[in-house]
Amino acid sequence: SQTIHQWPATLVQPVGSPLSLECTVEGTSNPNLYWYRQAAGRGLQLLFYSVGIGQISSEVPQNLSASRPQDRQFILSSKKLLLSDSGFYLCAWSLQYNEQFFGPGTRLTVL
Amino acid sequence: GIQVEQSPPDLILQEGANSTLRCNFSDSVNNLQWFHQNPWGQLINLFYIPSGTKQNGRLSATTVATERYSLLYISSSQTTDSGVYFCAGGNAGGTSYGKLTFGQGTILTVHP
């Protein structure tokens, strides 16, 4: 069966520091991958999606970037964190653009 | 883009009560999911329901695609049903790539 992992689970970083969050999927091939952010405990906002290795699409302009170096690996990065980057980051996967399945998330606090 | 409106924003129930949560979409979707977010933040898939009716135990969902809404029914609610319920919709084909737009959620609290 398929599983999705995210790490770290929690992260506290100072303003201006770099960021790297990792998401990996097991048990499937060529998944579509998505990064979402949840702020203030309510709705999720799509940040990036990827339909293949090296293919990244951004949904909103921001201080973050994404990369997909391997088929089942999706990385969210920043060179310099802002206070407004705090939030709960969730990675998701799907096949054939259908049902999405989410990872456990990373809770990021920028101080 | 698609707008998703969920109602009610908050719901307080006594254990054993039934409830209905609603999700309205501003445009047609052929990708529609309901989730329950647990206290640790994990999104649990409840239903993938672009159209029709599905049931899973005490939960059921109905989507009327032509009228752009979906309903989630919770019967005989339990304290463990507490949490945030999200609906999300999008389009599976073309250049939409299955992207989901989420509603703002319904916070459900079930008291014993």
Coordinates of N, CA and C in Angstrom, one line a residue:
Chain A
S1 N 0.8 -1.2 0.0 CA 0.0 0.0 0.0 C 0.9 1.2 0.0
Q2 N 0.3 2.4 -0.4 CA 1.0 3.6 -0.5 C 1.1 4.3 0.9
T3 N 2.2 4.9 1.1 CA 2.4 5.8 2.3 C 3.1 7.0 1.9
I4 N 2.9 8.1 2.7 CA 3.5 9.4 2.5 C 4.1 9.8 3.7
H5 N 5.4 10.3 3.7 CA 6.1 10.7 4.8 C 6.5 12.2 4.7
Q6 N 6.5 12.9 5.8 CA 7.0 14.3 5.8 C 7.9 14.4 7.0
W7 N 9.0 15.2 6.8 CA 9.8 15.5 8.0 C 10.5 16.9 7.7
P8 N 10.8 17.6 8.8 CA 10.5 17.1 10.2 C 9.0 17.3 10.5
A9 N 8.6 16.8 11.7 CA 7.2 17.0 12.1 C 7.0 18.4 12.6
T10 N 8.0 19.0 13.3 CA 7.9 20.3 13.8 C 9.2 21.0 13.6
L11 N 9.2 22.3 13.4 CA 10.4 23.1 13.2 C 10.2 24.5 13.7
V12 N 11.2 25.0 14.4 CA 11.2 26.4 14.9 C 12.5 27.0 14.3
Q13 N 12.3 28.0 13.5 CA 13.4 28.7 12.8 C 13.4 30.2 13.0
P14 N 14.6 30.8 13.0 CA 14.6 32.3 13.1 C 14.3 32.9 11.8
V15 N 13.8 34.1 11.8 CA 13.6 34.9 10.6 C 15.0 35.0 9.9
G16 N 14.9 34.8 8.5 CA 16.1 35.0 7.7 C 16.9 33.7 7.5
S17 N 16.5 32.6 8.2 CA 17.2 31.4 8.1 C 16.7 30.6 6.9
P18 N 17.4 29.6 6.4 CA 16.9 28.8 5.2 C 15.9 27.7 5.7
L19 N 15.2 27.1 4.8 CA 14.2 26.1 5.1 C 14.3 25.0 4.1
S20 N 14.2 23.7 4.5 CA 14.0 22.6 3.7 C 13.1 21.6 4.3
L21 N 11.9 21.4 3.7 CA 11.0 20.4 4.1 C 10.9 19.3 3.1
E22 N 10.8 18.1 3.6 CA 10.9 16.9 2.6 C 9.6 16.1 2.7
C23 N 9.2 15.6 1.6 CA 8.0 14.7 1.4 C 8.4 13.6 0.5
T24 N 8.2 12.4 1.0 CA 8.4 11.2 0.1 C 7.2 10.3 0.1
V25 N 7.0 9.7 -1.0 CA 5.8 8.7 -1.2 C 6.4 7.3 -1.5
E26 N 5.8 6.3 -0.9 CA 6.2 5.0 -1.1 C 5.1 4.2 -1.7
G27 N 5.4 3.2 -2.5 CA 4.4 2.2 -2.9 C 3.6 2.6 -4.2
T28 N 4.1 3.6 -4.9 CA 3.5 4.0 -6.1 C 4.5 4.7 -7.0
S29 N 4.2 4.8 -8.3 CA 5.1 5.4 -9.2 C 4.5 6.6 -10.0
N30 N 5.3 7.6 -10.3 CA 4.8 8.7 -11.1 C 3.6 9.4 -10.5
P31 N 3.6 9.7 -9.2 CA 2.5 10.3 -8.6 C 2.5 11.8 -8.9
N32 N 1.4 12.4 -8.9 CA 1.3 13.9 -8.8 C 1.5 14.3 -7.4
L33 N 2.3 15.4 -7.2 CA 2.6 15.8 -5.8 C 2.2 17.2 -5.6
Y34 N 1.8 17.5 -4.4 CA 1.3 18.9 -4.1 C 1.8 19.3 -2.7
W35 N 2.1 20.6 -2.6 CA 2.4 21.2 -1.3 C 1.2 22.2 -1.0
Y36 N 0.7 22.1 0.2 CA -0.3 23.0 0.7 C 0.1 23.6 2.0
R37 N -0.4 24.8 2.3 CA -0.1 25.5 3.6 C -1.5 25.8 4.3
Q38 N -1.5 25.5 5.6 CA -2.7 25.8 6.4 C -2.2 26.8 7.4
A39 N -2.9 28.0 7.4 CA -2.6 29.1 8.4 C -3.8 29.2 9.3
A40 N -3.5 29.5 10.5 CA -4.6 29.8 11.5 C -5.6 28.7 11.6
G41 N -5.2 27.5 11.3 CA -6.1 26.3 11.6 C -7.4 26.2 10.7
R42 N -7.4 27.0 9.6 CA -8.6 26.8 8.8 C -8.2 26.3 7.4
G43 N -8.7 26.9 6.3 CA -8.5 26.2 5.0 C -7.1 26.1 4.5
L44 N -6.9 25.1 3.6 CA -5.6 24.9 3.0 C -5.5 25.7 1.7
Q45 N -4.3 26.1 1.5 CA -4.0 26.8 0.2 C -2.9 26.1 -0.5
L46 N -3.2 25.8 -1.8 CA -2.2 25.1 -2.6 C -1.1 26.0 -3.0
L47 N 0.2 25.6 -2.7 CA 1.4 26.3 -3.0 C 2.0 25.9 -4.3
F48 N 2.3 24.6 -4.5 CA 3.0 24.1 -5.6 C 2.4 22.7 -6.0
Y49 N 2.6 22.4 -7.2 CA 2.2 21.0 -7.6 C 3.2 20.6 -8.7
S50 N 3.4 19.2 -8.8 CA 4.3 18.7 -9.7 C 3.7 17.4 -10.4
V51 N 3.8 17.3 -11.7 CA 3.3 16.1 -12.4 C 4.5 15.2 -12.9
G52 N 5.7 15.6 -12.6 CA 6.8 14.7 -12.9 C 8.1 15.3 -12.4
I53 N 9.2 14.5 -12.5 CA 10.5 14.9 -12.0 C 10.9 16.3 -12.7
G54 N 11.3 17.2 -11.9 CA 11.8 18.5 -12.4 C 10.7 19.4 -12.9
Q55 N 9.4 19.0 -12.8 CA 8.3 19.8 -13.3 C 7.6 20.4 -12.1
I56 N 7.7 21.7 -11.9 CA 7.1 22.4 -10.8 C 6.2 23.5 -11.2
S57 N 5.0 23.6 -10.7 CA 4.2 24.8 -11.0 C 3.8 25.5 -9.7
S58 N 3.9 26.8 -9.7 CA 3.6 27.6 -8.5 C 2.2 28.2 -8.6
E59 N 1.5 28.1 -7.5 CA 0.1 28.7 -7.5 C 0.1 30.1 -7.0
V60 N 1.0 30.5 -6.1 CA 0.9 31.8 -5.5 C 2.3 32.3 -5.4
P61 N 2.5 33.6 -5.7 CA 3.9 34.2 -5.5 C 4.2 34.3 -4.0
Q62 N 5.5 33.9 -3.7 CA 5.8 33.9 -2.3 C 7.3 33.7 -2.2
N63 N 7.7 33.5 -0.9 CA 9.1 33.4 -0.5 C 9.6 32.0 -0.6
L64 N 8.8 31.1 -1.1 CA 9.1 29.7 -1.1 C 9.3 29.1 -2.5
S65 N 10.0 28.0 -2.6 CA 10.2 27.3 -3.8 C 10.1 25.8 -3.6
A66 N 9.9 25.1 -4.7 CA 9.8 23.6 -4.6 C 10.6 23.0 -5.6
S67 N 11.0 21.7 -5.3 CA 11.8 20.9 -6.3 C 11.4 19.5 -6.2
R68 N 11.6 18.8 -7.3 CA 11.3 17.3 -7.3 C 12.5 16.6 -7.9
P69 N 13.5 16.3 -7.1 CA 14.7 15.7 -7.7 C 14.5 14.2 -8.1
Q70 N 13.5 13.6 -7.4 CA 13.3 12.1 -7.7 C 11.8 12.0 -7.9
D71 N 11.4 10.8 -8.5 CA 10.0 10.6 -8.8 C 9.1 10.7 -7.6
R72 N 9.5 10.3 -6.4 CA 8.6 10.2 -5.3 C 9.1 11.1 -4.1
Q73 N 9.9 12.2 -4.5 CA 10.4 13.1 -3.5 C 10.1 14.5 -3.9
F74 N 9.5 15.3 -2.9 CA 9.1 16.6 -3.2 C 9.7 17.5 -2.0
I75 N 10.3 18.6 -2.4 CA 11.0 19.4 -1.4 C 10.5 20.8 -1.4
L76 N 10.3 21.4 -0.3 CA 9.8 22.8 -0.2 C 11.0 23.5 0.5
S77 N 11.4 24.6 -0.1 CA 12.5 25.4 0.4 C 12.3 26.8 0.5
S78 N 13.2 27.5 1.2 CA 13.3 28.9 1.2 C 14.7 29.3 1.5
K79 N 15.2 30.4 1.0 CA 16.5 30.9 1.2 C 16.5 31.7 2.5
K80 N 15.4 32.5 2.7 CA 15.3 33.3 3.9 C 13.9 33.4 4.4
L81 N 13.7 32.8 5.5 CA 12.3 32.7 6.1 C 11.8 34.1 6.6
L82 N 10.5 34.3 6.4 CA 9.8 35.4 6.9 C 8.8 35.0 8.0
L83 N 8.4 35.9 8.9 CA 7.5 35.6 9.9 C 6.2 35.0 9.3
S84 N 5.8 35.5 8.1 CA 4.6 35.1 7.5 C 4.6 33.7 6.9
D85 N 5.8 33.1 6.9 CA 5.9 31.7 6.4 C 5.5 30.7 7.5
S86 N 5.3 31.1 8.7 CA 4.8 30.2 9.7 C 3.5 29.6 9.3
G87 N 3.3 28.3 9.7 CA 2.1 27.6 9.3 C 2.3 26.1 9.3
F88 N 1.3 25.4 8.9 CA 1.3 23.9 8.9 C 1.3 23.6 7.4
Y89 N 2.4 22.8 7.0 CA 2.7 22.5 5.6 C 2.3 21.0 5.4
L90 N 1.5 20.8 4.4 CA 1.1 19.4 4.1 C 1.4 19.1 2.7
C91 N 1.9 17.9 2.5 CA 2.2 17.3 1.2 C 1.1 16.3 0.8
A92 N 0.8 16.2 -0.4 CA -0.2 15.3 -0.9 C 0.2 14.6 -2.2
W93 N -0.4 13.4 -2.4 CA -0.1 12.8 -3.7 C -1.4 12.3 -4.3
S94 N -1.4 12.1 -5.6 CA -2.6 11.5 -6.3 C -2.1 10.8 -7.5
L95 N -2.9 9.9 -8.1 CA -2.7 9.3 -9.4 C -3.8 9.7 -10.3
Q96 N -3.4 10.0 -11.5 CA -4.4 10.4 -12.5 C -5.3 11.6 -12.1
Y97 N -4.7 12.4 -11.3 CA -5.4 13.7 -10.9 C -6.7 13.4 -10.1
N98 N -6.8 12.2 -9.5 CA -8.0 11.9 -8.8 C -7.8 12.2 -7.3
E99 N -8.3 11.2 -6.5 CA -8.3 11.4 -5.0 C -6.9 11.7 -4.5
Q100 N -6.8 12.7 -3.6 CA -5.5 13.1 -3.0 C -5.4 12.5 -1.6
F101 N -4.2 12.1 -1.3 CA -3.9 11.6 0.1 C -2.8 12.4 0.7
F102 N -3.0 12.8 1.9 CA -2.1 13.7 2.6 C -1.2 13.1 3.6
G103 N 0.0 13.7 3.7 CA 1.0 13.3 4.7 C 0.6 13.9 6.1
P104 N 1.4 13.6 7.1 CA 1.1 14.0 8.5 C 1.4 15.5 8.7
G105 N 2.1 16.2 7.8 CA 2.4 17.6 7.9 C 3.6 18.0 8.7
T106 N 4.1 19.2 8.5 CA 5.2 19.8 9.2 C 4.7 21.2 9.8
R107 N 4.8 21.3 11.1 CA 4.4 22.6 11.7 C 5.6 23.5 11.9
L108 N 5.6 24.6 11.1 CA 6.7 25.5 11.1 C 6.4 26.8 11.8
T109 N 7.3 27.1 12.8 CA 7.2 28.4 13.5 C 8.4 29.2 13.2
V110 N 8.2 30.4 12.7 CA 9.3 31.3 12.4 C 9.3 32.4 13.4
L111 N 10.4 32.6 14.2 CA 10.4 33.6 15.3 C 11.3 34.8 14.9
Chain B
G1 N -10.6 31.5 -10.2 CA -10.6 30.2 -9.7 C -11.9 29.8 -9.0
I2 N -12.0 28.5 -8.6 CA -13.2 28.0 -7.9 C -13.2 28.6 -6.5
Q3 N -14.4 29.0 -6.1 CA -14.7 29.4 -4.7 C -15.4 28.3 -4.0
V4 N -15.1 27.9 -2.8 CA -15.7 26.9 -2.0 C -16.3 27.5 -0.7
E5 N -17.5 27.3 -0.5 CA -18.2 27.9 0.7 C -18.7 26.7 1.5
Q6 N -18.3 26.6 2.8 CA -18.8 25.6 3.7 C -19.6 26.2 4.8
S7 N -20.7 25.4 5.1 CA -21.5 25.8 6.2 C -22.0 24.6 7.0
P8 N -22.3 24.8 8.4 CA -22.0 26.1 9.1 C -20.5 26.1 9.4
P9 N -20.0 27.3 9.8 CA -18.6 27.4 10.2 C -18.3 26.6 11.5
D10 N -19.2 26.6 12.4 CA -19.1 26.0 13.7 C -20.4 25.2 14.0
L11 N -20.2 24.1 14.7 CA -21.4 23.2 15.0 C -21.1 22.6 16.4
I12 N -22.1 22.7 17.3 CA -21.9 22.1 18.6 C -23.1 21.1 18.8
L13 N -22.8 19.8 19.1 CA -23.8 18.8 19.2 C -23.7 18.1 20.5
Q14 N -24.8 17.5 20.9 CA -24.7 16.5 22.0 C -24.5 15.1 21.4
E15 N -23.8 14.3 22.1 CA -23.6 12.9 21.6 C -24.9 12.3 21.2
G16 N -24.9 11.6 20.1 CA -26.1 10.9 19.6 C -26.9 11.7 18.6
A17 N -26.6 13.0 18.5 CA -27.4 13.8 17.5 C -26.9 13.6 16.1
N18 N -27.7 14.0 15.1 CA -27.4 13.9 13.7 C -27.0 15.3 13.2
S19 N -26.2 15.4 12.1 CA -25.9 16.7 11.6 C -25.7 16.6 10.1
T20 N -25.8 17.8 9.4 CA -25.5 17.9 8.0 C -24.6 19.1 7.8
L21 N -23.5 18.8 7.0 CA -22.6 19.8 6.7 C -22.7 20.0 5.2
R22 N -22.6 21.3 4.7 CA -22.8 21.6 3.3 C -21.6 22.3 2.7
C23 N -21.4 22.1 1.4 CA -20.3 22.6 0.7 C -20.9 23.1 -0.7
N24 N -20.8 24.4 -1.0 CA -21.2 25.0 -2.2 C -20.0 25.4 -3.1
F25 N -20.1 25.1 -4.4 CA -19.0 25.5 -5.3 C -19.5 26.5 -6.3
S26 N -18.5 27.5 -6.6 CA -18.9 28.6 -7.5 C -18.9 28.1 -9.0
D27 N -18.3 27.0 -9.2 CA -18.2 26.4 -10.6 C -18.2 24.9 -10.6
S28 N -18.4 24.3 -11.7 CA -18.5 22.9 -11.8 C -17.2 22.2 -11.4
V29 N -17.2 21.1 -10.7 CA -16.0 20.4 -10.3 C -16.3 18.9 -10.6
N30 N -15.2 18.2 -11.0 CA -15.4 16.7 -11.1 C -14.4 16.0 -10.2
N31 N -13.9 16.7 -9.3 CA -13.0 16.2 -8.2 C -13.5 16.7 -6.9
L32 N -14.0 15.9 -6.0 CA -14.6 16.4 -4.8 C -14.3 15.5 -3.7
Q33 N -13.7 16.0 -2.6 CA -13.4 15.2 -1.5 C -13.9 15.8 -0.2
W34 N -14.2 15.0 0.8 CA -14.4 15.4 2.2 C -13.3 14.8 3.1
F35 N -12.9 15.7 4.0 CA -11.8 15.3 4.9 C -12.2 15.6 6.4
H36 N -11.6 14.8 7.3 CA -11.7 15.2 8.7 C -10.3 15.4 9.2
Q37 N -10.0 16.6 9.8 CA -8.7 16.9 10.3 C -8.7 16.6 11.8
N38 N -7.8 15.6 12.2 CA -7.8 15.3 13.6 C -7.0 16.3 14.5
P39 N -7.0 16.1 15.8 CA -6.3 17.1 16.6 C -4.8 17.3 16.3
W40 N -4.2 16.3 15.7 CA -2.8 16.4 15.4 C -2.5 17.0 14.0
G41 N -3.6 17.3 13.3 CA -3.5 18.0 12.0 C -3.6 17.1 10.8
Q42 N -3.6 15.8 11.0 CA -3.7 14.8 9.9 C -5.0 15.0 9.2
L43 N -5.0 15.0 7.9 CA -6.2 15.0 7.1 C -6.6 13.6 6.8
I44 N -7.8 13.2 7.3 CA -8.2 11.8 7.0 C -9.2 11.9 5.9
N45 N -9.0 11.1 4.9 CA -10.0 11.0 3.7 C -11.3 10.4 4.2
L46 N -12.4 11.1 4.0 CA -13.7 10.5 4.3 C -14.3 10.0 3.0
F47 N -14.5 10.8 2.0 CA -15.1 10.4 0.8 C -14.5 11.1 -0.4
Y48 N -14.4 10.4 -1.5 CA -14.1 10.9 -2.8 C -15.4 10.8 -3.6
I49 N -16.0 11.9 -3.8 CA -17.4 11.8 -4.3 C -17.7 12.9 -5.3
P50 N -17.2 12.8 -6.5 CA -17.6 13.8 -7.5 C -19.1 13.9 -7.9
S51 N -19.8 12.8 -7.6 CA -21.2 12.8 -7.8 C -21.8 11.6 -7.1
G52 N -23.1 11.6 -6.9 CA -23.8 10.5 -6.3 C -23.8 10.5 -4.8
T53 N -24.0 9.3 -4.2 CA -24.1 9.1 -2.8 C -23.2 8.0 -2.4
K54 N -22.5 8.1 -1.2 CA -21.7 7.1 -0.7 C -22.0 7.0 0.8
Q55 N -21.8 5.8 1.4 CA -22.0 5.7 2.8 C -20.8 4.9 3.4
N56 N -20.4 5.3 4.6 CA -19.3 4.6 5.3 C -19.7 4.6 6.8
G57 N -20.3 3.6 7.3 CA -20.7 3.5 8.7 C -21.7 4.6 9.0
R58 N -21.4 5.4 10.0 CA -22.3 6.5 10.4 C -22.3 7.7 9.5
L59 N -21.3 7.7 8.6 CA -21.1 8.9 7.7 C -21.6 8.6 6.3
S60 N -22.2 9.5 5.7 CA -22.6 9.4 4.3 C -22.5 10.8 3.6
A61 N -22.3 10.8 2.3 CA -22.2 12.0 1.6 C -22.9 11.9 0.3
T62 N -23.4 13.1 -0.2 CA -24.2 13.2 -1.4 C -23.7 14.4 -2.2
T63 N -23.3 14.2 -3.4 CA -23.0 15.3 -4.3 C -23.9 15.5 -5.4
V64 N -24.5 16.7 -5.6 CA -25.3 17.0 -6.7 C -24.5 17.9 -7.6
A65 N -23.8 17.2 -8.6 CA -22.9 18.0 -9.4 C -23.5 19.1 -10.2
T66 N -24.7 18.8 -10.7 CA -25.4 19.8 -11.6 C -25.8 21.0 -10.9
E67 N -25.9 20.9 -9.5 CA -26.3 22.1 -8.7 C -25.1 22.6 -7.9
R68 N -23.9 22.0 -8.1 CA -22.7 22.4 -7.5 C -22.7 22.5 -6.0
Y69 N -23.2 21.4 -5.3 CA -23.1 21.3 -3.9 C -22.9 19.9 -3.5
S70 N -22.4 19.7 -2.2 CA -22.2 18.4 -1.6 C -22.6 18.5 -0.2
L71 N -23.1 17.4 0.4 CA -23.6 17.3 1.8 C -22.9 16.2 2.4
L72 N -22.5 16.4 3.7 CA -21.9 15.3 4.5 C -22.8 15.1 5.7
Y73 N -23.3 13.9 5.9 CA -24.2 13.6 7.0 C -23.5 12.8 8.0
I74 N -23.6 13.2 9.3 CA -23.1 12.4 10.4 C -24.3 12.0 11.3
S75 N -24.4 10.7 11.4 CA -25.5 10.2 12.3 C -25.0 9.7 13.6
S76 N -25.8 9.8 14.6 CA -25.5 9.3 16.0 C -24.1 9.7 16.3
S77 N -23.8 11.0 16.4 CA -22.5 11.6 16.5 C -21.9 11.1 17.9
Q78 N -20.5 11.0 17.8 CA -19.8 10.6 19.0 C -18.7 11.6 19.3
T79 N -18.2 11.6 20.5 CA -17.2 12.6 20.8 C -16.0 12.5 19.9
T80 N -15.7 11.3 19.4 CA -14.5 11.2 18.6 C -14.7 11.8 17.2
D81 N -16.0 12.2 16.9 CA -16.2 12.9 15.6 C -15.8 14.3 15.6
S82 N -15.5 14.8 16.8 CA -15.1 16.2 16.9 C -13.8 16.5 16.1
G83 N -13.7 17.7 15.6 CA -12.6 18.1 14.8 C -13.1 19.1 13.7
V84 N -12.2 19.2 12.7 CA -12.6 20.1 11.6 C -12.8 19.3 10.3
Y85 N -14.0 19.6 9.7 CA -14.3 18.9 8.4 C -14.1 19.9 7.3
F86 N -13.4 19.4 6.3 CA -13.2 20.2 5.1 C -13.8 19.5 3.9
C87 N -14.3 20.3 2.9 CA -14.5 19.8 1.6 C -13.6 20.5 0.7
A88 N -13.3 19.9 -0.4 CA -12.3 20.4 -1.4 C -12.7 20.0 -2.8
G89 N -12.6 20.9 -3.7 CA -13.0 20.5 -5.1 C -12.1 21.0 -6.1
G90 N -12.1 20.5 -7.3 CA -11.3 20.9 -8.4 C -11.7 20.1 -9.7
N91 N -10.8 20.1 -10.6 CA -11.1 19.4 -11.9 C -9.9 18.5 -12.2
A92 N -10.3 17.3 -12.6 CA -9.2 16.2 -12.8 C -8.5 16.4 -14.1
G93 N -9.2 16.9 -15.1 CA -8.6 16.9 -16.4 C -8.0 18.2 -16.9
G94 N -7.5 18.1 -18.1 CA -6.9 19.3 -18.8 C -5.8 19.9 -18.0
T95 N -5.7 21.2 -17.9 CA -4.6 21.8 -17.3 C -4.9 22.1 -15.8
S96 N -5.9 21.4 -15.2 CA -6.2 21.6 -13.8 C -5.4 20.7 -12.9
Y97 N -4.9 19.6 -13.5 CA -4.0 18.7 -12.8 C -4.5 18.3 -11.4
G98 N -5.8 18.2 -11.3 CA -6.3 17.7 -10.0 C -6.2 18.6 -8.8
K99 N -5.8 19.9 -9.1 CA -5.6 20.8 -8.0 C -6.9 21.0 -7.2
L100 N -6.8 21.0 -5.9 CA -8.0 21.2 -5.0 C -8.0 22.6 -4.4
T101 N -9.3 23.1 -4.4 CA -9.5 24.3 -3.6 C -10.4 23.9 -2.4
F102 N -9.9 24.3 -1.2 CA -10.5 23.9 0.0 C -11.5 25.0 0.5
G103 N -12.5 24.5 1.2 CA -13.4 25.4 2.0 C -12.7 25.8 3.3
Q104 N -13.3 26.7 4.0 CA -12.7 27.1 5.3 C -13.0 26.2 6.4
G105 N -13.8 25.2 6.2 CA -14.0 24.1 7.2 C -15.1 24.4 8.1
T106 N -15.6 23.3 8.7 CA -16.6 23.3 9.8 C -16.0 22.7 11.0
I107 N -16.0 23.5 12.1 CA -15.5 23.0 13.4 C -16.6 22.3 14.1
L108 N -16.5 21.0 14.3 CA -17.5 20.2 15.0 C -17.1 19.9 16.4
T109 N -17.9 20.2 17.3 CA -17.7 19.8 18.7 C -18.8 18.9 19.2
V110 N -18.5 17.7 19.6 CA -19.6 16.8 20.2 C -19.3 16.7 21.6
H111 N -20.3 17.0 22.4 CA -20.2 16.9 23.9 C -20.9 15.6 24.4
P112 N -20.3 15.0 25.4 CA -20.8 13.7 25.9 C -22.2 14.0 26.7

